[in-house]
Amino acid sequence: AADAASAALGMRLVEIGPGEARVSMVVRPDMVNGHDLCHGGLIASLADSAFALACNSRGPVTVAAGFEVDFLEPARRGQVLDAHAREVALRGRSGLYDVTVRVEGTVVAEFRGRSRSLAPRT
Amino acid sequence: AADAASAALGMRLVEIGPGEARVSMVVRPDMVNGHDLCHGGLIASLADSAFALACNSRGPVTVAAGFEVDFLEPARRGQVLDAHAREVALRGRSGLYDVTVRVEGTVVAEFRGRSRSLAPRT
Amino acid sequence: AADAASAALGMRLVEIGPGEARVSMVVRPDMVNGHDLCHGGLIASLADSAFALACNSRGPVTVAAGFEVDFLEPARRGQVLDAHAREVALRGRSGLYDVTVRVEGTVVAEFRGRSRSLAPRT
Amino acid sequence: AADAASAALGMRLVEIGPGEARVSMVVRPDMVNGHDLCHGGLIASLADSAFALACNSRGPVTVAAGFEVDFLEPARRGQVLDAHAREVALRGRSGLYDVTVRVEGTVVAEFRGRSRSLAPRT
C-alpha cells in the first residue's frame, strides 16, 4: 500500500473529500500502554494519518510540519477510534488542519496540524 | 511487558533517571509512510513513550494531558531514532517535559509534553 | 475595571454567554511592530482575554494554563480585530477553548487555550 | 522606535547575539488582570518580542508563524519579567526558538516559537 505504517496499524479510510478525511482504527491489544489504555502516540498517529490525507487531497505533495494534541478521555482496548480531519486555513504553501478523534461519539482527543506543501515538480 | 504498544513498536529503554529517560526505536518497513519516511505519528509515539517514562520516574501515576511536536528532518527506513526526555518544570500535579528525537546526532523532532499526576492511592 | 490590562489595550466586550465570548480591539499606533503590523503578542492578548471571559463564564474561577496560536494573516494599524472564543471541551477542572481572530471577516489567527479551574472557595 | 508595541510596553533589550536575545519588562498596574496578576497575553508578548529579536538577529527578515506558551507561575504587579530567547533549530527558512520567562530566577513561563524567513530582497 502507499502508506505501510497506516496499514500496519489497521487504519481504514472511511471518507475523503477536498480538505477533509475520516479514518478509523480499532484499539488492538498491541496498542495499549501500561494502564491498559490506547497509547497516546497511536491516537496521535491516527489523527496524523487523517491530517495527511486531508492536506494531500488538494493536489501538491504536502508534509506535516508539526502538530499539537490534547487528550480528553482515554480509549480502551477493543474500542473503535474515528478521526475526522478538516482544513481550517490554507495560505500559500502553509495549511492548518483540525482533527477530532472520537469513540462512539465522545471526543477523546483534539489535534491541530500544520502542513507545508513542497514545490510542485514539473 | 507493562507497555504492549511500546514493545510492539520495538522500543528499547536506553536509560532512566529522576525526571529523565532515553528510548530508541529502529524505523521498520512497517513504520514508513507514502514518502518512504517514518510516519510522523510514530516519531511522536517514541517521544511520547520517553516522556511517559520520564514523568512516571517520580513515583505518582502520571498521564499525558497533551503534547506538541515539530518535525525538523525526515527519518528513513532502517535508521535508529533516539528520544531523550527530560523534565522542564514540575508544579504541583502538572509537569512539562521536553523530548528531543535524533538520528545519528541530528535532531529530527522537538516534542513538548504536558503531564498530570493522578491522586495518589493509599 | 476588573481587568486593567484589557482596558488599557482598549478591548471591548461584544458578547458573552455560557462557554463563549466575543471581544474586539482596534490596532492602535502603539500596538504595531517594526513591520508596521500588529504585534503578534497583542493579537494573542486579545484572544487570551476572550478565552478568559469564556472559561470564567461557567462560574468557578478559572485560569489559563497555556495556549497555542497560529498567525495566518497580518493585521494593520487602524484595523479592528474581533476575537470569538468558544468552549471545545470541559472535563472536570480542565477546559479547551478555541478562539478565532478576524479582521473584517478574514481569519488572521487561530488560538487554542487550555484552562484550569481553581478549587471553589466555600 | 522600530517597534512601537515593545516600547509602549516598556520592554528593555538586555542582550542580543546570533540566534539569541534577552528582554525585560516591569509588570505595570495597567498590565494586570482581574486576579491582580500579569495578563498572560502580555507575558507572551514579552516572550514574542525576545523571539522576534533572536530570529531576526541572523539577517533575513523573519516573522512569527505561531507559538505555544505554558504558564507555570503567576507574575505580580511590580515584578520584573526577564525573557531569554535562543534558537533551537534553523532549517531552510523555518526556525524554532525557545523562550524562558523568569521572575527573580523562577521560571514563570515556557514559550516555543516557530519562525519563517521571507524571501530576501535583492
PDB file of C-alpha atoms in Angstrom, chain C residues 4-118:
ATOM      1  CA  ALA C   4      -6.828  46.693  33.868  1.00  0.00           C
ATOM      2  CA  ALA C   5      -4.746  45.125  31.091  1.00  0.00           C
ATOM      3  CA  SER C   6      -7.709  44.520  28.777  1.00  0.00           C
ATOM      4  CA  ALA C   7      -8.969  48.043  29.485  1.00  0.00           C
ATOM      5  CA  ALA C   8      -5.544  49.600  28.786  1.00  0.00           C
ATOM      6  CA  LEU C   9      -5.449  47.790  25.444  1.00  0.00           C
ATOM      7  CA  GLY C  10      -8.853  49.245  24.580  1.00  0.00           C
ATOM      8  CA  MET C  11     -10.603  45.881  24.417  1.00  0.00           C
ATOM      9  CA  ARG C  12     -14.367  45.944  24.164  1.00  0.00           C
ATOM     10  CA  LEU C  13     -16.627  43.076  25.229  1.00  0.00           C
ATOM     11  CA  VAL C  14     -19.048  42.482  22.372  1.00  0.00           C
ATOM     12  CA  GLU C  15     -20.938  39.444  23.600  1.00  0.00           C
ATOM     13  CA  ILE C  16     -20.797  36.842  26.355  1.00  0.00           C
ATOM     14  CA  GLY C  17     -22.676  33.623  27.016  1.00  0.00           C
ATOM     15  CA  PRO C  18     -22.096  30.203  28.613  1.00  0.00           C
ATOM     16  CA  GLY C  19     -18.689  28.986  27.365  1.00  0.00           C
ATOM     17  CA  GLU C  20     -18.470  31.775  24.818  1.00  0.00           C
ATOM     18  CA  ALA C  21     -17.236  35.372  24.454  1.00  0.00           C
ATOM     19  CA  ARG C  22     -16.515  37.906  21.744  1.00  0.00           C
ATOM     20  CA  VAL C  23     -14.065  40.778  22.272  1.00  0.00           C
ATOM     21  CA  SER C  24     -12.824  43.452  19.853  1.00  0.00           C
ATOM     22  CA  MET C  25      -9.778  45.734  19.777  1.00  0.00           C
ATOM     23  CA  VAL C  26      -8.557  48.463  17.425  1.00  0.00           C
ATOM     24  CA  VAL C  27      -4.907  48.161  16.322  1.00  0.00           C
ATOM     25  CA  ARG C  28      -3.532  51.413  17.723  1.00  0.00           C
ATOM     26  CA  PRO C  29      -0.284  53.125  16.647  1.00  0.00           C
ATOM     27  CA  ASP C  30       1.316  51.914  19.910  1.00  0.00           C
ATOM     28  CA  MET C  31       0.485  48.274  19.057  1.00  0.00           C
ATOM     29  CA  VAL C  32       2.452  47.818  15.863  1.00  0.00           C
ATOM     30  CA  ASN C  33       5.853  46.210  15.450  1.00  0.00           C
ATOM     31  CA  GLY C  34       8.788  47.111  13.244  1.00  0.00           C
ATOM     32  CA  HIS C  35       6.938  45.938  10.112  1.00  0.00           C
ATOM     33  CA  ASP C  36       4.043  48.337  10.958  1.00  0.00           C
ATOM     34  CA  LEU C  37       1.814  45.327  11.690  1.00  0.00           C
ATOM     35  CA  CYS C  38       0.061  44.478  14.942  1.00  0.00           C
ATOM     36  CA  HIS C  39       2.473  42.835  17.408  1.00  0.00           C
ATOM     37  CA  GLY C  40       1.664  39.105  17.447  1.00  0.00           C
ATOM     38  CA  GLY C  41       1.699  39.056  21.230  1.00  0.00           C
ATOM     39  CA  LEU C  42      -1.080  41.644  21.308  1.00  0.00           C
ATOM     40  CA  ILE C  43      -3.218  39.622  18.889  1.00  0.00           C
ATOM     41  CA  ALA C  44      -2.635  36.731  21.289  1.00  0.00           C
ATOM     42  CA  SER C  45      -3.506  39.007  24.236  1.00  0.00           C
ATOM     43  CA  LEU C  46      -6.870  39.807  22.661  1.00  0.00           C
ATOM     44  CA  ALA C  47      -7.563  36.102  22.087  1.00  0.00           C
ATOM     45  CA  ASP C  48      -6.401  35.341  25.635  1.00  0.00           C
ATOM     46  CA  SER C  49      -8.861  37.882  27.075  1.00  0.00           C
ATOM     47  CA  ALA C  50     -11.745  36.402  25.065  1.00  0.00           C
ATOM     48  CA  PHE C  51     -10.649  32.952  26.258  1.00  0.00           C
ATOM     49  CA  ALA C  52     -10.545  34.100  29.912  1.00  0.00           C
ATOM     50  CA  LEU C  53     -14.052  35.543  29.674  1.00  0.00           C
ATOM     51  CA  ALA C  54     -15.404  32.396  28.014  1.00  0.00           C
ATOM     52  CA  CYS C  55     -13.878  29.999  30.524  1.00  0.00           C
ATOM     53  CA  ASN C  56     -14.923  32.089  33.536  1.00  0.00           C
ATOM     54  CA  SER C  57     -18.491  32.330  32.250  1.00  0.00           C
ATOM     55  CA  ARG C  58     -19.233  28.958  33.882  1.00  0.00           C
ATOM     56  CA  GLY C  59     -18.813  30.145  37.477  1.00  0.00           C
ATOM     57  CA  PRO C  60     -15.681  28.748  39.158  1.00  0.00           C
ATOM     58  CA  VAL C  61     -12.540  30.886  38.976  1.00  0.00           C
ATOM     59  CA  THR C  62     -10.550  29.573  36.050  1.00  0.00           C
ATOM     60  CA  VAL C  63      -7.056  30.439  34.834  1.00  0.00           C
ATOM     61  CA  ALA C  64      -5.136  29.879  31.614  1.00  0.00           C
ATOM     62  CA  ALA C  65      -2.623  27.018  31.815  1.00  0.00           C
ATOM     63  CA  GLY C  66      -1.292  27.828  28.374  1.00  0.00           C
ATOM     64  CA  PHE C  67      -2.189  28.390  24.764  1.00  0.00           C
ATOM     65  CA  GLU C  68      -1.074  27.891  21.182  1.00  0.00           C
ATOM     66  CA  VAL C  69      -1.548  30.454  18.412  1.00  0.00           C
ATOM     67  CA  ASP C  70      -1.038  30.348  14.630  1.00  0.00           C
ATOM     68  CA  PHE C  71      -0.751  33.610  12.728  1.00  0.00           C
ATOM     69  CA  LEU C  72      -2.390  33.397   9.303  1.00  0.00           C
ATOM     70  CA  GLU C  73      -2.546  36.998   8.101  1.00  0.00           C
ATOM     71  CA  PRO C  74      -1.071  40.256   9.336  1.00  0.00           C
ATOM     72  CA  ALA C  75      -3.311  42.910  10.921  1.00  0.00           C
ATOM     73  CA  ARG C  76      -2.562  46.556  10.179  1.00  0.00           C
ATOM     74  CA  ARG C  77      -2.736  49.765  12.162  1.00  0.00           C
ATOM     75  CA  GLY C  78      -6.304  51.070  12.412  1.00  0.00           C
ATOM     76  CA  GLN C  79      -7.932  47.715  11.674  1.00  0.00           C
ATOM     77  CA  VAL C  80     -10.452  46.241  14.102  1.00  0.00           C
ATOM     78  CA  LEU C  81      -9.681  42.780  15.457  1.00  0.00           C
ATOM     79  CA  ASP C  82     -12.601  40.588  16.508  1.00  0.00           C
ATOM     80  CA  ALA C  83     -11.894  37.545  18.720  1.00  0.00           C
ATOM     81  CA  HIS C  84     -14.523  34.864  19.163  1.00  0.00           C
ATOM     82  CA  ALA C  85     -13.885  32.279  21.904  1.00  0.00           C
ATOM     83  CA  ARG C  86     -15.931  29.134  22.397  1.00  0.00           C
ATOM     84  CA  GLU C  87     -15.598  26.050  24.551  1.00  0.00           C
ATOM     85  CA  VAL C  88     -14.372  22.911  22.784  1.00  0.00           C
ATOM     86  CA  ALA C  89     -14.270  20.579  25.787  1.00  0.00           C
ATOM     87  CA  LEU C  90     -14.720  20.705  29.552  1.00  0.00           C
ATOM     88  CA  ARG C  91     -13.640  17.679  31.605  1.00  0.00           C
ATOM     89  CA  GLY C  92     -13.525  18.038  35.365  1.00  0.00           C
ATOM     90  CA  ARG C  93     -11.440  21.126  36.079  1.00  0.00           C
ATOM     91  CA  SER C  94      -9.745  21.218  32.664  1.00  0.00           C
ATOM     92  CA  GLY C  95     -11.096  23.058  29.637  1.00  0.00           C
ATOM     93  CA  LEU C  96     -10.126  23.514  25.992  1.00  0.00           C
ATOM     94  CA  TYR C  97     -11.183  26.663  24.122  1.00  0.00           C
ATOM     95  CA  ASP C  98     -10.756  27.770  20.526  1.00  0.00           C
ATOM     96  CA  VAL C  99     -10.524  31.440  19.645  1.00  0.00           C
ATOM     97  CA  THR C 100     -10.682  32.735  16.074  1.00  0.00           C
ATOM     98  CA  VAL C 101      -9.421  36.266  15.448  1.00  0.00           C
ATOM     99  CA  ARG C 102     -10.752  38.040  12.369  1.00  0.00           C
ATOM    100  CA  VAL C 103     -10.353  41.383  10.596  1.00  0.00           C
ATOM    101  CA  GLU C 104     -13.437  42.210   8.552  1.00  0.00           C
ATOM    102  CA  GLY C 105     -14.344  38.549   8.287  1.00  0.00           C
ATOM    103  CA  THR C 106     -10.849  37.335   7.319  1.00  0.00           C
ATOM    104  CA  VAL C 107      -9.227  34.988   9.823  1.00  0.00           C
ATOM    105  CA  VAL C 108      -5.903  36.432  10.991  1.00  0.00           C
ATOM    106  CA  ALA C 109      -5.152  33.977  13.816  1.00  0.00           C
ATOM    107  CA  GLU C 110      -6.330  30.692  15.311  1.00  0.00           C
ATOM    108  CA  PHE C 111      -5.762  30.283  19.064  1.00  0.00           C
ATOM    109  CA  ARG C 112      -6.306  27.233  21.285  1.00  0.00           C
ATOM    110  CA  GLY C 113      -6.280  27.710  25.046  1.00  0.00           C
ATOM    111  CA  ARG C 114      -6.152  25.262  27.950  1.00  0.00           C
ATOM    112  CA  SER C 115      -7.820  26.305  31.192  1.00  0.00           C
ATOM    113  CA  ARG C 116      -7.795  25.007  34.735  1.00  0.00           C
ATOM    114  CA  SER C 117     -10.433  25.775  37.390  1.00  0.00           C
ATOM    115  CA  LEU C 118      -9.222  26.540  40.889  1.00  0.00           C
TER     116      LEU C 118
END
